[in-house]
CSV table of C-alpha atoms and ligand atoms in Angstrom, one decimal:
chain,number,residue,atom,x,y,z
A,1,MET,CA,53.8,13.8,114.6
A,2,GLN,CA,52.9,17.4,114.2
A,3,VAL,CA,55.4,19.9,115.8
A,4,PRO,CA,54.3,23.5,115.4
A,5,LEU,CA,57.0,26.3,115.3
A,6,LEU,CA,55.3,27.8,118.3
A,7,ASP,CA,52.4,26.6,120.5
A,8,LEU,CA,51.0,29.3,122.7
A,9,LYS,CA,48.0,27.1,123.7
A,10,SER,CA,50.3,24.9,125.8
A,11,GLN,CA,51.7,28.0,127.6
A,12,TYR,CA,48.2,29.4,128.1
A,13,ALA,CA,46.8,26.2,129.5
A,14,LYS,CA,49.0,26.5,132.6
A,15,ILE,CA,48.2,30.2,133.3
A,16,LYS,CA,44.7,30.5,132.0
A,17,LYS,CA,43.0,30.9,135.4
A,18,ASP,CA,45.4,33.7,136.4
A,19,ILE,CA,45.1,35.5,133.1
A,20,LEU,CA,41.4,35.5,133.2
A,21,ALA,CA,41.4,36.7,136.8
A,22,ALA,CA,43.8,39.5,135.9
A,23,ILE,CA,41.7,40.6,133.0
A,24,GLY,CA,38.7,40.5,135.3
A,25,GLU,CA,40.4,42.8,137.7
A,26,VAL,CA,41.0,45.4,135.1
A,27,LEU,CA,37.4,45.2,133.9
A,28,ASP,CA,36.0,45.4,137.4
A,29,SER,CA,38.1,48.5,138.0
A,30,GLN,CA,37.0,50.1,134.7
A,31,ILE,CA,40.4,51.8,134.5
A,32,CYS,CA,40.7,51.0,130.8
A,33,ILE,CA,43.5,53.5,130.0
A,34,GLY,CA,46.7,53.6,132.0
A,35,GLY,CA,46.3,52.9,135.7
A,36,PRO,CA,48.1,50.8,138.3
A,37,LYS,CA,48.7,47.7,136.1
A,38,VAL,CA,50.6,49.7,133.5
A,39,LYS,CA,52.6,51.4,136.3
A,40,GLU,CA,53.4,48.0,137.9
A,41,ILE,CA,54.6,46.3,134.7
A,42,GLU,CA,56.7,49.4,133.9
A,43,ASP,CA,58.3,49.1,137.3
A,44,LYS,CA,59.0,45.4,136.9
A,45,ILE,CA,60.5,45.6,133.4
A,46,GLU,CA,62.6,48.6,134.5
A,47,ALA,CA,64.0,46.4,137.3
A,48,ILE,CA,64.8,43.4,135.1
A,49,SER,CA,66.5,45.6,132.6
A,50,ASN,CA,68.5,47.4,135.3
A,51,CYS,CA,67.1,50.8,134.1
A,52,LYS,CA,65.7,53.7,136.0
A,53,PHE,CA,62.7,54.4,133.8
A,54,ALA,CA,60.3,52.5,131.6
A,55,VAL,CA,57.5,53.7,129.3
A,56,GLY,CA,54.8,51.3,128.3
A,57,VAL,CA,53.7,51.7,124.7
A,58,SER,CA,51.3,50.0,122.3
A,59,SER,CA,53.9,47.8,120.4
A,60,GLY,CA,57.5,47.2,119.8
A,61,THR,CA,57.2,49.2,116.7
A,62,ASP,CA,55.8,52.1,118.8
A,63,ALA,CA,58.7,51.7,121.2
A,64,LEU,CA,61.1,52.4,118.4
A,65,LEU,CA,59.0,55.3,117.2
A,66,ALA,CA,58.6,56.8,120.6
A,67,SER,CA,62.4,56.5,121.1
A,68,LEU,CA,63.2,58.3,117.8
A,69,MET,CA,60.6,61.0,118.5
A,70,GLY,CA,61.7,61.4,122.0
A,71,LEU,CA,65.3,61.9,120.9
A,72,GLY,CA,64.2,64.5,118.3
A,73,ILE,CA,65.3,62.5,115.3
A,74,GLY,CA,63.6,63.4,112.0
A,75,SER,CA,64.0,65.0,108.7
A,76,GLY,CA,67.6,65.5,107.5
A,77,ASP,CA,69.0,63.0,110.0
A,78,GLU,CA,70.5,59.6,109.3
A,79,VAL,CA,70.2,56.5,111.5
A,80,ILE,CA,72.4,53.4,111.1
A,81,THR,CA,71.0,50.0,111.5
A,82,THR,CA,71.3,46.4,110.2
A,83,THR,CA,69.6,45.4,106.9
A,84,PHE,CA,68.9,41.9,108.3
A,85,THR,CA,66.1,42.6,110.8
A,86,PHE,CA,62.3,42.8,111.1
A,87,PHE,CA,60.9,45.6,109.0
A,88,ALA,CA,59.8,47.8,111.9
A,89,THR,CA,63.4,48.7,112.8
A,90,ALA,CA,64.0,50.6,109.6
A,91,GLY,CA,60.3,51.4,109.0
A,92,CYS,CA,60.3,53.6,112.1
A,93,ILE,CA,63.4,55.5,111.0
A,94,ALA,CA,61.7,56.3,107.6
A,95,ARG,CA,58.4,57.2,109.4
A,96,VAL,CA,60.0,60.0,111.4
A,97,GLY,CA,61.4,61.4,108.2
A,98,ALA,CA,65.0,60.3,108.8
A,99,LYS,CA,67.1,58.2,106.4
A,100,PRO,CA,67.8,54.5,107.2
A,101,VAL,CA,71.5,53.8,106.6
A,102,PHE,CA,72.1,50.0,106.4
A,103,VAL,CA,75.1,48.0,107.5
A,104,ASP,CA,75.9,44.3,106.9
A,105,ILE,CA,75.8,41.6,109.5
A,106,ASP,CA,78.4,39.4,111.1
A,107,PRO,CA,77.5,36.0,109.5
A,108,LYS,CA,78.1,34.1,112.7
A,109,THR,CA,75.7,35.9,114.9
A,110,TYR,CA,73.4,37.6,112.3
A,111,ASN,CA,73.8,40.8,114.2
A,112,ILE,CA,75.2,44.1,112.9
A,113,ASN,CA,78.9,43.9,112.3
A,114,PRO,CA,80.4,46.7,114.5
A,115,SER,CA,83.5,47.0,112.3
A,116,LEU,CA,81.3,48.2,109.4
A,117,ILE,CA,79.6,51.0,111.3
A,118,GLN,CA,82.3,53.6,111.2
A,119,LYS,CA,82.3,54.0,107.4
A,120,ALA,CA,78.5,54.4,107.4
A,121,ILE,CA,78.8,57.5,109.6
A,122,THR,CA,78.3,61.0,108.1
A,123,LYS,CA,77.8,64.5,109.5
A,124,LYS,CA,74.0,63.7,109.5
A,125,THR,CA,74.2,60.5,111.6
A,126,LYS,CA,72.3,60.9,114.8
A,127,ALA,CA,71.8,57.3,116.1
A,128,ILE,CA,72.6,53.6,115.7
A,129,ILE,CA,69.9,51.0,116.2
A,130,PRO,CA,71.6,47.6,116.9
A,131,VAL,CA,69.1,44.7,116.8
A,132,HIS,CA,69.5,41.8,119.2
A,133,LEU,CA,68.4,39.2,116.7
A,134,TYR,CA,66.9,35.8,117.6
A,135,GLY,CA,67.5,36.4,121.3
A,136,GLN,CA,71.2,37.1,121.2
A,137,MET,CA,72.6,40.6,121.9
A,138,ALA,CA,74.7,42.5,119.4
A,139,GLU,CA,78.3,43.3,120.4
A,140,MET,CA,77.5,46.3,122.5
A,141,ASP,CA,81.1,47.3,123.6
A,142,PRO,CA,82.4,48.3,120.2
A,143,ILE,CA,79.0,49.8,119.2
A,144,MET,CA,79.0,52.0,122.4
A,145,ASP,CA,82.6,53.0,121.7
A,146,ILE,CA,81.8,54.2,118.2
A,147,ALA,CA,78.7,56.0,119.5
A,148,LYS,CA,80.6,57.8,122.2
A,149,LYS,CA,83.3,58.8,119.8
A,150,HIS,CA,80.8,60.3,117.3
A,151,ASN,CA,78.3,61.5,119.9
A,152,LEU,CA,75.5,59.3,118.6
A,153,PHE,CA,72.4,57.9,120.4
A,154,VAL,CA,72.1,54.1,120.6
A,155,ILE,CA,68.6,52.6,120.5
A,156,GLU,CA,68.7,48.9,121.3
A,157,ASP,CA,66.0,47.0,119.4
A,158,ALA,CA,65.6,44.3,122.0
A,159,ALA,CA,62.2,43.1,120.7
A,160,GLN,CA,63.4,39.5,120.5
A,161,SER,CA,65.8,39.6,123.4
A,162,ILE,CA,64.1,40.6,126.7
A,163,SER,CA,66.3,39.5,129.6
A,164,SER,CA,69.2,38.4,127.4
A,165,THR,CA,72.7,39.5,128.5
A,166,TYR,CA,76.0,40.8,127.0
A,167,LYS,CA,78.9,40.6,129.4
A,168,GLY,CA,76.4,40.2,132.2
A,169,LYS,CA,74.5,43.4,131.2
A,170,LYS,CA,70.8,43.1,130.3
A,171,ALA,CA,69.4,43.9,126.9
A,172,GLY,CA,68.0,47.3,126.6
A,173,GLY,CA,70.0,48.7,129.5
A,174,ILE,CA,73.3,49.6,127.7
A,175,GLY,CA,72.3,52.1,125.0
A,176,THR,CA,70.5,55.4,125.3
A,177,CYS,CA,67.3,53.4,125.5
A,178,GLY,CA,66.1,49.9,124.7
A,179,CYS,CA,62.9,48.8,123.0
A,180,PHE,CA,60.9,45.7,123.9
A,181,SER,CA,57.9,44.1,122.0
A,182,PHE,CA,55.2,42.1,123.7
A,183,PHE,CA,53.9,40.7,120.4
A,184,PRO,CA,52.5,37.2,121.4
A,185,SER,CA,55.4,35.3,119.8
A,186,LYS,CA,58.1,37.2,121.6
A,187,ASN,CA,59.6,35.6,124.8
A,188,LEU,CA,57.4,37.8,127.0
A,189,GLY,CA,54.2,38.0,124.9
A,190,GLY,CA,51.0,39.8,125.7
A,191,ILE,CA,47.5,38.7,124.6
A,192,GLY,CA,47.7,41.2,121.8
A,193,ASP,CA,50.1,44.1,120.9
A,194,GLY,CA,52.2,45.8,123.5
A,195,GLY,CA,55.7,47.3,123.9
A,196,MET,CA,58.0,49.2,126.2
A,197,VAL,CA,61.0,51.5,126.2
A,198,VAL,CA,63.6,51.4,129.0
A,199,THR,CA,66.2,54.1,129.7
A,200,ASN,CA,68.3,55.7,132.4
A,201,ASP,CA,67.7,59.2,130.8
A,202,GLU,CA,65.0,60.9,132.9
A,203,LYS,CA,64.3,63.6,130.4
A,204,LEU,CA,63.9,61.2,127.6
A,205,ALA,CA,61.5,59.0,129.6
A,206,ALA,CA,59.4,62.0,130.5
A,207,LYS,CA,59.3,63.1,126.9
A,208,MET,CA,58.3,59.7,125.7
A,209,LYS,CA,55.5,59.6,128.3
A,210,VAL,CA,54.2,62.9,126.8
A,211,MET,CA,54.7,61.6,123.2
A,212,ARG,CA,52.6,58.4,123.8
A,213,ASP,CA,49.7,60.7,124.8
A,214,HIS,CA,49.7,63.0,121.7
A,215,GLY,CA,52.4,65.2,123.2
A,216,GLN,CA,49.9,66.5,125.7
A,217,ASN,CA,51.2,68.2,128.8
A,218,PRO,CA,49.2,69.5,130.7
A,219,THR,CA,45.9,68.2,129.4
A,220,TYR,CA,44.9,69.8,126.1
A,221,TYR,CA,48.2,71.7,125.8
A,222,TYR,CA,50.7,70.4,123.3
A,223,ASN,CA,54.4,71.3,123.0
A,224,PHE,CA,55.1,68.4,120.6
A,225,VAL,CA,53.2,66.4,118.1
A,226,GLY,CA,52.9,63.0,119.6
A,227,GLY,CA,50.5,60.1,119.0
A,228,ASN,CA,48.3,57.6,120.7
A,229,PHE,CA,50.5,54.8,121.6
A,230,ARG,CA,49.8,53.9,125.2
A,231,LEU,CA,50.2,50.4,126.7
A,232,ASP,CA,46.7,48.9,127.3
A,233,PRO,CA,46.1,47.9,130.9
A,234,ILE,CA,44.6,44.5,129.9
A,235,GLN,CA,47.9,43.8,128.2
A,236,ALA,CA,49.8,45.0,131.3
A,237,ALA,CA,47.7,42.7,133.5
A,238,ALA,CA,48.4,39.7,131.3
A,239,LEU,CA,52.1,40.5,131.2
A,240,LEU,CA,52.2,40.8,135.0
A,241,VAL,CA,50.9,37.2,135.1
A,242,LYS,CA,53.5,36.0,132.6
A,243,LEU,CA,56.6,37.9,133.8
A,244,PRO,CA,57.4,35.6,136.8
A,245,TYR,CA,57.8,32.7,134.3
A,246,LEU,CA,60.1,34.5,131.9
A,247,ASP,CA,63.4,33.1,133.3
A,248,GLU,CA,62.0,29.6,133.5
A,249,TRP,CA,60.8,29.9,129.9
A,250,SER,CA,64.1,31.2,128.7
A,251,LYS,CA,65.9,28.4,130.4
A,252,GLY,CA,63.5,25.9,128.7
A,253,ARG,CA,64.4,27.4,125.4
A,254,ARG,CA,68.2,27.2,126.1
A,255,LYS,CA,67.7,23.5,127.2
A,256,ASN,CA,66.0,22.7,124.0
A,257,ALA,CA,68.7,24.4,122.0
A,258,GLU,CA,71.4,22.4,123.8
A,259,TYR,CA,69.4,19.3,123.1
A,260,TYR,CA,69.4,20.1,119.4
A,261,ASN,CA,73.1,21.1,119.5
A,262,LYS,CA,74.0,17.7,120.8
A,263,LYS,CA,71.9,15.8,118.3
A,264,PHE,CA,73.1,17.9,115.4
A,265,ALA,CA,76.8,17.6,116.3
A,266,GLY,CA,78.7,15.8,113.6
A,267,THR,CA,75.8,16.1,111.1
A,268,ALA,CA,75.6,18.5,108.1
A,269,VAL,CA,73.3,20.9,110.1
A,270,LYS,CA,74.8,24.3,110.9
A,271,THR,CA,73.7,25.2,114.4
A,272,PRO,CA,73.5,28.7,115.9
A,273,TYR,CA,76.7,30.4,117.0
A,274,ILE,CA,76.5,32.0,120.5
A,275,ASN,CA,79.0,34.7,121.3
A,276,PRO,CA,80.7,33.7,124.6
A,277,ASP,CA,80.0,37.2,125.9
A,278,CYS,CA,76.3,36.5,125.5
A,279,GLU,CA,73.5,34.6,127.1
A,280,THR,CA,70.9,34.2,124.5
A,281,VAL,CA,67.2,33.7,125.2
A,282,TYR,CA,66.6,31.9,121.9
A,283,ASN,CA,63.5,33.7,120.6
A,284,GLN,CA,64.5,31.6,117.6
A,285,TYR,CA,66.7,28.7,117.1
A,286,VAL,CA,68.0,29.2,113.6
A,287,ILE,CA,69.9,26.7,111.5
A,288,ARG,CA,71.5,27.4,108.2
A,289,SER,CA,71.7,25.4,104.9
A,290,PRO,CA,72.4,26.1,101.3
A,291,GLN,CA,69.5,23.7,100.6
A,292,ARG,CA,67.2,25.7,102.8
A,293,ASP,CA,64.2,26.0,100.5
A,294,LYS,CA,64.0,22.2,99.9
A,295,LEU,CA,64.6,21.5,103.5
A,296,MET,CA,61.7,23.8,104.5
A,297,GLU,CA,59.5,22.0,102.0
A,298,HIS,CA,60.5,18.6,103.4
A,299,LEU,CA,59.8,19.8,107.0
A,300,LYS,CA,56.4,21.2,106.1
A,301,GLN,CA,55.4,17.9,104.4
A,302,ASN,CA,56.4,16.1,107.6
A,303,GLY,CA,54.3,18.4,109.8
A,304,ILE,CA,57.2,20.3,111.3
A,305,GLY,CA,56.7,24.0,111.7
A,306,CYS,CA,59.6,26.3,110.5
A,307,ALA,CA,60.0,29.8,109.2
A,308,ILE,CA,62.4,32.2,107.5
A,309,TYR,CA,63.4,35.2,109.5
A,310,TYR,CA,63.9,37.1,107.1
A,311,PRO,CA,63.7,36.1,103.5
A,312,MET,CA,64.6,39.6,102.0
A,313,PRO,CA,67.0,42.1,103.6
A,314,LEU,CA,65.6,45.5,104.0
A,315,HIS,CA,67.9,47.3,101.5
A,316,MET,CA,66.3,45.1,98.8
A,317,GLN,CA,62.7,46.0,99.7
A,318,LYS,CA,60.6,47.9,97.2
A,319,CYS,CA,59.7,50.6,99.8
A,320,PHE,CA,63.4,51.4,100.2
A,321,GLU,CA,64.2,51.7,96.5
A,322,TYR,CA,64.6,55.4,97.0
A,323,LEU,CA,67.7,54.8,99.1
A,324,SER,CA,69.4,53.4,96.0
A,325,TYR,CA,70.9,50.3,97.4
A,326,THR,CA,71.4,47.3,95.0
A,327,LYS,CA,71.7,43.6,95.3
A,328,GLY,CA,75.2,42.7,96.4
A,329,ASP,CA,75.6,45.7,98.7
A,330,PHE,CA,75.4,43.6,101.8
A,331,PRO,CA,76.5,40.1,100.8
A,332,GLU,CA,76.4,38.4,104.2
A,333,SER,CA,72.8,39.5,104.8
A,334,GLU,CA,71.7,38.5,101.4
A,335,LYS,CA,73.3,35.0,101.8
A,336,ALA,CA,71.8,34.6,105.3
A,337,ALA,CA,68.4,35.5,103.9
A,338,ASN,CA,68.7,32.5,101.5
A,339,GLU,CA,70.0,30.0,104.1
A,340,VAL,CA,68.4,30.6,107.5
A,341,LEU,CA,65.6,28.5,108.9
A,342,ALA,CA,64.0,28.8,112.3
A,343,ILE,CA,62.8,25.5,113.9
A,344,PRO,CA,60.6,24.9,117.0
A,345,VAL,CA,62.4,25.8,120.3
A,346,TYR,CA,59.5,26.9,122.5
A,347,PRO,CA,59.9,25.7,126.1
A,348,GLU,CA,56.9,23.3,126.2
A,349,LEU,CA,58.5,21.0,123.5
A,350,THR,CA,58.9,17.4,124.6
A,351,ASP,CA,61.9,15.2,123.9
A,352,GLU,CA,59.8,13.2,121.5
A,353,MET,CA,58.9,16.3,119.6
A,354,LYS,CA,62.5,17.5,119.4
A,355,ASP,CA,63.6,14.0,118.2
A,356,CYS,CA,61.0,14.2,115.5
A,357,VAL,CA,62.4,17.6,114.4
A,358,VAL,CA,66.0,16.3,114.5
A,359,ASP,CA,65.2,13.1,112.5
A,360,ALA,CA,63.4,15.0,109.8
A,361,ILE,CA,66.3,17.4,109.3
A,362,VAL,CA,69.2,15.0,109.6
A,363,SER,CA,67.6,12.4,107.3
A,364,PHE,CA,67.0,15.1,104.7
A,365,LEU,CA,70.5,16.7,104.8
A,366,LYS,CA,72.3,13.3,104.7
B,401,PLP,C1,58.8,42.1,116.7
B,401,PLP,C2,59.8,43.1,116.4
B,401,PLP,C3,59.6,44.4,116.3
B,401,PLP,C4,58.2,45.0,116.4
B,401,PLP,O1,57.5,44.7,117.5
B,401,PLP,P1,55.9,44.8,117.4
B,401,PLP,O2,55.5,44.6,118.8
B,401,PLP,O3,55.4,43.6,116.5
B,401,PLP,O4,55.5,46.1,116.8
B,401,PLP,C5,60.7,45.3,116.1
B,401,PLP,N1,61.9,44.8,115.9
B,401,PLP,C6,62.2,43.5,115.9
B,401,PLP,C7,63.6,43.0,115.7
B,401,PLP,C8,61.1,42.6,116.2
B,401,PLP,O5,61.4,41.3,116.2
């Protein structure tokens, strides 16, 4: 039996008619930039994040970029983040001319270890970007305490964790602002690229809206240098069709995770640790094994999709050589990069498919 890591066709089959109708509406209106669909999805994401403002942008990457630009972070500034994340988190810091300052993870949750942040702070530090990895939020209370103490902005990278909670609070709604990605493999995926920033800071929201449109305000007058990173109305239309299913899909992912947890209990498989303060949305279900590479090979041979998020921490990437980090600087991240493996957890999985995944893993690790 073939079990892919993610099967978007099974999701699409159920909503195809509505998606096509929604795209048709945008085309019929010929409002191809901005317009009512963008406003409507902004209003809805704002509401589910318990935030007052939302700014639709062209990707999760651009959500991070707009946040940094909106907060005026640039040359001479430092921004603290985790080394164990998708590239965009740190790429955006470098792109605005600031210096990424990396911190190691808590090996249980794979999220930034709050107790290591303090010693990374200097006079140049302007912000912290915690990443809510795999669908589980970082420990926001200690992070917000440190940020308040040192007067730092907090940009939540919630690309993998829309609608996830920490102590009952929604991802993206705790920091200065929160960034979502609508990349198709995220829990709320568009039919192409898309992203959004949510915030309770009215001035920041207004500035980001200007930034996504070249810094233009009013038309053909520019007080800042922005870019073209607006959310496409066709993406907004597709997202509006998908949003009502988000909770059901997240529940489906959690149910699949529980199924795996039960089946893996008492075996050699190391299952994900979920902080009791968090409700995860399992963008990924990540197991851990010192024999990861061989296990991965075995699964692939057996037709089971799996992937490594992420095989090399960012402090070891060639493009960040100039930051002068070396191997061994962040041991927990380096170890995780060698041991983590994401297996299929998408909501449409059947019990038969999950059993197939479990059998292949358990038989190999025995
Ligand atoms: C996906 C992702 C991004 C970037 O989002 P895009 O929409 O692909 O640009 C940023 N950070 C994290 C943690 C992500 O998973």
